[in-house]
Tab-separated table of C-alpha atoms in Angstrom:
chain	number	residue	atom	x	y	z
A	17	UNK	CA	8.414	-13.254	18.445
A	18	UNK	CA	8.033	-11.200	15.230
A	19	UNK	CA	12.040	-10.534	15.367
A	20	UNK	CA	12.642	-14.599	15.923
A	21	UNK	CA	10.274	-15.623	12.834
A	22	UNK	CA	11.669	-12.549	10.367
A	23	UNK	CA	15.490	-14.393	11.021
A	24	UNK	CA	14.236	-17.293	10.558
A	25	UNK	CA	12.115	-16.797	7.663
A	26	UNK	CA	14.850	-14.534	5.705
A	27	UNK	CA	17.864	-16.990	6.833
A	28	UNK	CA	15.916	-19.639	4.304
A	29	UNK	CA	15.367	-16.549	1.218
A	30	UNK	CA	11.913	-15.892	1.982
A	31	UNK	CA	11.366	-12.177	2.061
A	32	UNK	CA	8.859	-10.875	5.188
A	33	UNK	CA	6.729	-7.745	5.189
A	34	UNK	CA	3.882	-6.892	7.804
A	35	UNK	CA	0.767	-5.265	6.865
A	36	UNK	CA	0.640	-2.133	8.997
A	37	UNK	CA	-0.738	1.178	9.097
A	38	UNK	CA	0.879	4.559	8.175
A	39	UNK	CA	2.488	5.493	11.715
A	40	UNK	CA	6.037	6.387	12.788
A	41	UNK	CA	5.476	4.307	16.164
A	42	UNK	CA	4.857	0.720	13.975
A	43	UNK	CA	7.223	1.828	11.184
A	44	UNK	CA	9.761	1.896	13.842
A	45	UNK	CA	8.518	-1.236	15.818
A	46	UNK	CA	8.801	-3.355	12.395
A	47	UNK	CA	12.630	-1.954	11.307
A	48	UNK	CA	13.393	-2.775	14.987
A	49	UNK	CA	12.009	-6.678	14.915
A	50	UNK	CA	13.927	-6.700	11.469
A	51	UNK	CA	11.469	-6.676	8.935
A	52	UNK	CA	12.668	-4.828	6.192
A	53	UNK	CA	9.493	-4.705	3.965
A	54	UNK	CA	6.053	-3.281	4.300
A	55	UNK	CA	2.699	-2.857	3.103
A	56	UNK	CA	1.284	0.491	4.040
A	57	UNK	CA	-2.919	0.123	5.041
A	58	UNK	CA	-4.545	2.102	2.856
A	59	UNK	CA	-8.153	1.657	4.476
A	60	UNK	CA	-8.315	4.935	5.935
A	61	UNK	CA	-7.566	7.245	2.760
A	62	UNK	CA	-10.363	4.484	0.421
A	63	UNK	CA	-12.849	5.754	3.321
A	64	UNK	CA	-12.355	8.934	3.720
A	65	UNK	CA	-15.051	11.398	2.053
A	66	UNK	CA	-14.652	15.021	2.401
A	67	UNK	CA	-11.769	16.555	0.033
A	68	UNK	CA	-10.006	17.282	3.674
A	69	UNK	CA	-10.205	13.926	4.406
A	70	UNK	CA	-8.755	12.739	1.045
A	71	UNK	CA	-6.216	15.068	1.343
A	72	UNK	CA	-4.706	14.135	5.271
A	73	UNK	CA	-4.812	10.697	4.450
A	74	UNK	CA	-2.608	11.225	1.630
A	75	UNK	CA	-0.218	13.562	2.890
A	76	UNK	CA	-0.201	10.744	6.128
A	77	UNK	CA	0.877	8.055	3.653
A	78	UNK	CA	3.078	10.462	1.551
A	79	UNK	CA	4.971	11.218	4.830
A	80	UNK	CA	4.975	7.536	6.207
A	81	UNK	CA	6.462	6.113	3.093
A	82	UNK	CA	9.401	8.950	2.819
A	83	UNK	CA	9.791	8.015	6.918
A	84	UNK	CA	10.156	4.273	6.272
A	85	UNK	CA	12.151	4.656	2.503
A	86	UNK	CA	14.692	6.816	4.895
A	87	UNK	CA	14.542	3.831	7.177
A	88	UNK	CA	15.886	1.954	4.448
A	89	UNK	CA	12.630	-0.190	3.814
A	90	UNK	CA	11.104	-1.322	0.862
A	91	UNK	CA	7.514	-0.045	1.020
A	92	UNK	CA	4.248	-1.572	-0.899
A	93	UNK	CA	0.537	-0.119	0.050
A	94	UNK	CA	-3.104	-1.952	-0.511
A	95	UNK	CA	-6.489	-2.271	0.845
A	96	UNK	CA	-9.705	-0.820	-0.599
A	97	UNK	CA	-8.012	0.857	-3.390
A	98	UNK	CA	-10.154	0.798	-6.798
A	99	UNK	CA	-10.185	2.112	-10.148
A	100	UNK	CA	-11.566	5.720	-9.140
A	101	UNK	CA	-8.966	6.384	-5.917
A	102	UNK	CA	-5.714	4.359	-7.255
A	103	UNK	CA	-3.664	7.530	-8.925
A	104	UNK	CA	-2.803	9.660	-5.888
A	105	UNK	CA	-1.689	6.552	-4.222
A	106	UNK	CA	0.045	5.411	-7.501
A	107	UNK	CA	1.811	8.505	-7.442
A	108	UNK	CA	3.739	8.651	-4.236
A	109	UNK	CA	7.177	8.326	-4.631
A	110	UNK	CA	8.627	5.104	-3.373
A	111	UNK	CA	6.099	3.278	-2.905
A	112	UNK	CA	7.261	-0.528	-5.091
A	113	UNK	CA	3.930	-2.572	-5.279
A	114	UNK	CA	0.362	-1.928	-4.965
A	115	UNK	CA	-2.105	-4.349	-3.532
A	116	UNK	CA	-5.782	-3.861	-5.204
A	117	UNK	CA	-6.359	-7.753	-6.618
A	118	UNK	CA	-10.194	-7.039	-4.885
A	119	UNK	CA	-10.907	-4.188	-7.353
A	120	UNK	CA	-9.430	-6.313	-10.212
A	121	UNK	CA	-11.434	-9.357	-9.697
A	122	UNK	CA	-14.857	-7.780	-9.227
A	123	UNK	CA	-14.395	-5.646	-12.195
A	124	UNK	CA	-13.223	-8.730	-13.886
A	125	UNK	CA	-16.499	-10.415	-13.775
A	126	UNK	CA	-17.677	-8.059	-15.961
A	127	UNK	CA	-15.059	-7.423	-18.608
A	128	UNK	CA	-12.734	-10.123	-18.338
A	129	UNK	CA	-9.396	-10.670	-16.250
A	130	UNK	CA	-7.110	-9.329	-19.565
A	131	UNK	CA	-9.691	-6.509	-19.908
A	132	UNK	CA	-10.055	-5.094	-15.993
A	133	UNK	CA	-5.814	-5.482	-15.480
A	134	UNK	CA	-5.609	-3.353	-18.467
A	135	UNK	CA	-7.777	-0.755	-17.300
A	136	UNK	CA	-6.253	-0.588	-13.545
A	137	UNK	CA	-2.605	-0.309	-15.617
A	138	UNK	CA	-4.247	2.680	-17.272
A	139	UNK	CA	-5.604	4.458	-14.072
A	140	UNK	CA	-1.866	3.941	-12.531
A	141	UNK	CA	0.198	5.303	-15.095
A	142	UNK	CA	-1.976	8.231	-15.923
């Protein structure tokens, strides 16, 4: 089904990229259904605690985006990053696009859209 809506959807220009998480198996599964776009689920790294934990989940998604860049896919990443966990994951080469309008719009409450983008641009470029 996935492989029958991707053709159809990128026949008519629109681009198509599944939400998935950092494993060979469904990096694999969504080349082979020809989706050539994907957003890498960062849950498991914004959970983890320990400095061991931190540290696996990074090297997971480090590994998973080299896997799927060799695969020839564009790769983006998202969910529950925030201003205090963005830069590791900001820092992984190949990775296009991150996701984290959440952690924008709650801090933006407080300080202002203009105000909150601006610091999140800071935290990724430092």
């Amino acid at each position: 089904r996935i492989k029958l809506a991707a053709a159809a959807l990128k026949k008519v220009g629109i681009e198509v990229s599944l939400f998935i998480d950092p494993a060979a198996a469904q990096i694999l599964k969504t080349k082979e259904s020809g989706v050539d776009m994907i957003e890498l689920h960062t849950g498991a790294y914004a959970l983890a605690r320990t400095k061991r934990q931190v540290l696996r989940e990074l090297t997971t998604l480090k590994e998973m985006t080299a896997f799927a860049r060799g695969l020839g896919m564009t790769v983006n990443a998202g969910h529950g990053l925030k201003y205090n966990n963005v830069q590791a994951i900001a820092r992984i080469t190949g990775i296009k696009e991150l996701n984290i309008g959440h952690s924008i719009v709650s801090r933006a409450l407080f300080v202002g859209l203009e105000a909150a983008v601006r610091e999140m641009v800071k935290r990724i470029k430092t």
